[in-house]
């Protein structure tokens, strides 16, 4: 549940024109962040790339002919499978961030950064923590002047639910992983 204090903080950040409207120390996001930090990296990567797909679908509704975000996701998936190197994926991810600098709509800017951060999770888990901050910011901008807090709370709950799903399915037999994303160690991610 988002407290009235958190809602006030989001409104103030929005009025000031901040790029990110939610704070990493937000009590409403704390359970999600704890889960992200305690999961096996493979589960976090799968979660992040799924989240990137959702954000990309929304961005494509706004800009149907823009392929840069989709390419960043495609390259990041290939990277996670060990099919390409970091340098190739990084170029696609940085192109997504660069597109955000050219984007005029605040929702679009936040979506593009959310996608790029989610894709960067293949490299470092901490990027996964930025995804919810940008994605929720995009949701606030999507609604215009009146924020639909129930929609924000639902989005956080869905993120948490999907992370739980990937915790259970990260090591499904058909999935191929890059060598730098090893199988989970005994007991890891069981918290």
Short mmCIF file of C-alpha atoms in Angstrom, two decimals:
data_model
loop_
_atom_site.label_atom_id
_atom_site.label_comp_id
_atom_site.label_asym_id
_atom_site.label_seq_id
_atom_site.Cartn_x
_atom_site.Cartn_y
_atom_site.Cartn_z
CA UNK A 1 0.00 0.00 0.00
CA UNK A 2 1.32 3.42 -0.91
CA UNK A 3 1.26 5.77 2.07
CA UNK A 4 -0.05 9.32 1.88
CA UNK A 5 3.50 10.56 2.54
CA UNK A 6 4.82 8.62 -0.46
CA UNK A 7 2.00 9.96 -2.62
CA UNK A 8 2.89 13.50 -1.56
CA UNK A 9 6.55 12.88 -2.39
CA UNK A 10 5.64 11.60 -5.86
CA UNK A 11 3.44 14.66 -6.47
CA UNK A 12 6.23 17.00 -5.36
CA UNK A 13 8.79 15.28 -7.59
CA UNK A 14 6.37 15.49 -10.49
CA UNK A 15 5.82 19.22 -9.93
CA UNK A 16 9.59 19.76 -9.84
CA UNK A 17 9.96 17.86 -13.11
CA UNK A 18 12.11 15.06 -11.68
CA UNK A 19 12.99 12.25 -14.09
CA UNK A 20 12.19 9.59 -11.48
CA UNK A 21 9.13 10.08 -9.29
CA UNK A 22 9.62 7.14 -6.92
CA UNK A 23 12.42 6.81 -4.39
CA UNK A 24 14.46 3.62 -3.88
CA UNK A 25 13.73 3.84 -0.13
CA UNK A 26 9.97 3.80 -0.70
CA UNK A 27 8.29 1.52 1.81
CA UNK A 28 5.78 0.37 -0.81
CA UNK A 29 8.64 -0.89 -3.01
CA UNK A 30 10.71 -2.38 -0.20
CA UNK A 31 9.27 -5.93 -0.44
CA UNK A 32 9.93 -6.02 -4.20
CA UNK A 33 13.49 -4.75 -3.73
CA UNK A 34 14.18 -7.31 -1.01
CA UNK A 35 12.89 -10.05 -3.32
CA UNK A 36 15.03 -8.80 -6.21
CA UNK A 37 18.15 -8.80 -4.06
CA UNK A 38 17.53 -12.30 -2.69
CA UNK A 39 16.70 -14.11 -5.94
CA UNK A 40 19.08 -16.04 -8.13
CA UNK A 41 20.37 -13.84 -10.93
CA UNK A 42 18.80 -16.00 -13.64
CA UNK A 43 15.36 -15.41 -12.14
CA UNK A 44 16.02 -11.68 -11.92
CA UNK A 45 17.21 -11.56 -15.54
CA UNK A 46 14.13 -13.40 -16.79
CA UNK A 47 11.90 -11.12 -14.72
CA UNK A 48 13.65 -7.99 -15.98
CA UNK A 49 13.46 -9.01 -19.62
CA UNK A 50 9.77 -9.84 -19.26
CA UNK A 51 9.23 -6.44 -17.66
CA UNK A 52 11.14 -4.83 -20.53
CA UNK A 53 8.78 -6.53 -23.00
CA UNK A 54 5.74 -5.10 -21.22
CA UNK A 55 7.21 -1.60 -21.12
CA UNK A 56 8.24 -1.91 -24.78
CA UNK A 57 4.70 -2.89 -25.77
CA UNK A 58 3.42 0.27 -24.12
CA UNK A 59 6.09 2.37 -25.83
CA UNK A 60 5.23 0.82 -29.19
CA UNK A 61 1.60 1.89 -28.70
CA UNK A 62 2.90 5.45 -28.50
CA UNK A 63 5.57 5.08 -31.23
CA UNK A 64 4.69 2.08 -33.41
CA UNK A 65 7.52 2.52 -35.91
CA UNK A 66 10.39 2.83 -33.42
CA UNK A 67 12.47 -0.37 -33.24
CA UNK A 68 15.32 0.64 -30.92
CA UNK A 69 13.76 -0.59 -27.65
CA UNK A 70 12.74 -3.93 -29.17
CA UNK A 71 16.26 -4.37 -30.54
CA UNK A 72 17.75 -3.71 -27.09
CA UNK A 73 15.58 -6.48 -25.65
CA UNK A 74 16.43 -8.87 -28.49
CA UNK A 75 20.16 -8.25 -28.06
CA UNK A 76 19.94 -8.62 -24.28
CA UNK A 77 18.19 -11.97 -24.62
CA UNK A 78 20.93 -13.11 -27.03
CA UNK A 79 23.56 -11.90 -24.59
CA UNK A 80 21.95 -13.84 -21.72
CA UNK A 81 22.09 -16.97 -23.89
CA UNK A 82 25.78 -16.38 -24.65
CA UNK A 83 25.16 -15.81 -28.36
CA UNK A 84 26.67 -12.32 -28.42
CA UNK A 85 29.16 -10.36 -26.31
CA UNK A 86 28.52 -7.55 -23.85
CA UNK A 87 29.80 -4.93 -26.31
CA UNK A 88 27.10 -5.72 -28.87
CA UNK A 89 24.30 -5.72 -26.31
CA UNK A 90 25.66 -2.56 -24.69
CA UNK A 91 25.40 -0.66 -27.99
CA UNK A 92 21.71 -1.55 -28.27
CA UNK A 93 21.03 -0.65 -24.63
CA UNK A 94 22.84 2.68 -24.93
CA UNK A 95 20.86 3.41 -28.11
CA UNK A 96 17.70 2.97 -26.03
CA UNK A 97 18.98 5.45 -23.43
CA UNK A 98 19.97 7.85 -26.24
CA UNK A 99 16.47 7.60 -27.72
CA UNK A 100 15.11 8.66 -24.31
CA UNK A 101 17.12 11.89 -24.61
CA UNK A 102 15.36 12.65 -27.90
CA UNK A 103 11.91 11.60 -26.69
CA UNK A 104 9.55 14.48 -25.91
CA UNK A 105 6.85 12.73 -23.86
CA UNK A 106 7.65 12.17 -20.19
CA UNK A 107 5.98 8.78 -20.22
CA UNK A 108 8.08 7.73 -23.21
CA UNK A 109 11.28 8.93 -21.58
CA UNK A 110 10.57 6.88 -18.45
CA UNK A 111 9.59 3.80 -20.48
CA UNK A 112 12.80 3.91 -22.51
CA UNK A 113 14.96 4.20 -19.41
CA UNK A 114 12.97 1.38 -17.79
CA UNK A 115 13.60 -0.85 -20.80
CA UNK A 116 17.32 -0.04 -20.90
CA UNK A 117 17.71 -0.66 -17.16
CA UNK A 118 15.88 -3.97 -17.40
CA UNK A 119 18.11 -5.05 -20.30
CA UNK A 120 21.21 -4.05 -18.32
CA UNK A 121 20.21 -6.52 -15.60
CA UNK A 122 21.92 -9.24 -17.64
CA UNK A 123 25.18 -7.49 -16.71
CA UNK A 124 24.42 -6.41 -13.13
CA UNK A 125 21.52 -7.22 -10.82
CA UNK A 126 21.37 -3.65 -9.44
CA UNK A 127 19.89 -2.44 -12.75
CA UNK A 128 16.77 -4.46 -11.94
CA UNK A 129 16.14 -2.13 -9.00
CA UNK A 130 15.87 0.85 -11.36
CA UNK A 131 13.22 -0.75 -13.56
CA UNK A 132 10.30 -0.31 -11.11
CA UNK A 133 11.30 3.30 -10.41
CA UNK A 134 11.14 4.22 -14.09
CA UNK A 135 8.15 2.01 -14.96
CA UNK A 136 6.04 3.43 -12.15
CA UNK A 137 7.11 6.94 -13.16
CA UNK A 138 5.84 6.17 -16.66
CA UNK A 139 2.51 5.02 -15.21
CA UNK A 140 2.14 8.31 -13.33
CA UNK A 141 2.82 10.27 -16.53
CA UNK A 142 0.45 8.03 -18.50
CA UNK A 143 -2.43 9.11 -16.31
CA UNK A 144 -1.80 12.83 -16.72
CA UNK A 145 -2.80 15.11 -13.86
CA UNK A 146 -4.69 12.65 -11.67
CA UNK A 147 -2.58 9.71 -10.49
CA UNK A 148 -4.36 6.36 -10.28
CA UNK A 149 -2.71 4.94 -7.16
CA UNK A 150 -4.63 1.68 -7.46
CA UNK A 151 -2.97 1.16 -10.84
CA UNK A 152 0.47 1.82 -9.31
CA UNK A 153 -0.19 -0.67 -6.49
CA UNK A 154 -1.43 -3.28 -8.97
CA UNK A 155 1.71 -2.83 -11.07
CA UNK A 156 3.95 -3.38 -8.03
CA UNK A 157 1.97 -6.49 -7.05
CA UNK A 158 2.26 -7.85 -10.60
CA UNK A 159 6.02 -7.27 -10.61
CA UNK A 160 6.31 -9.16 -7.31
CA UNK A 161 4.14 -12.00 -8.60
CA UNK A 162 6.12 -12.37 -11.82
CA UNK A 163 9.40 -12.43 -9.89
CA UNK A 164 8.02 -15.33 -7.86
CA UNK A 165 7.06 -17.10 -11.07
CA UNK A 166 10.57 -16.75 -12.50
CA UNK A 167 12.13 -17.91 -9.25
CA UNK A 168 10.36 -21.22 -9.86
CA UNK A 169 10.99 -21.41 -13.61
CA UNK A 170 14.47 -19.95 -14.18
CA UNK A 171 16.08 -23.33 -14.67
CA UNK A 172 13.52 -24.93 -16.97
CA UNK A 173 15.23 -27.54 -19.14
CA UNK A 174 14.92 -25.86 -22.55
CA UNK A 175 16.52 -22.58 -21.52
CA UNK A 176 20.09 -21.90 -22.64
CA UNK A 177 22.29 -19.63 -20.52
CA UNK A 178 25.59 -17.85 -21.04
CA UNK A 179 28.50 -19.18 -19.00
CA UNK A 180 28.57 -15.98 -16.91
CA UNK A 181 25.05 -16.80 -15.65
CA UNK A 182 25.71 -20.10 -13.86
CA UNK A 183 23.08 -22.40 -12.42
CA UNK A 184 22.00 -21.59 -8.92
CA UNK A 185 24.04 -22.84 -6.04
CA UNK A 186 22.45 -25.16 -3.52
CA UNK A 187 20.08 -23.16 -1.32
CA UNK A 188 20.48 -19.94 -3.31
CA UNK A 189 17.29 -17.99 -4.00
CA UNK A 190 15.27 -20.12 -1.57
CA UNK A 191 14.59 -17.27 0.83
#
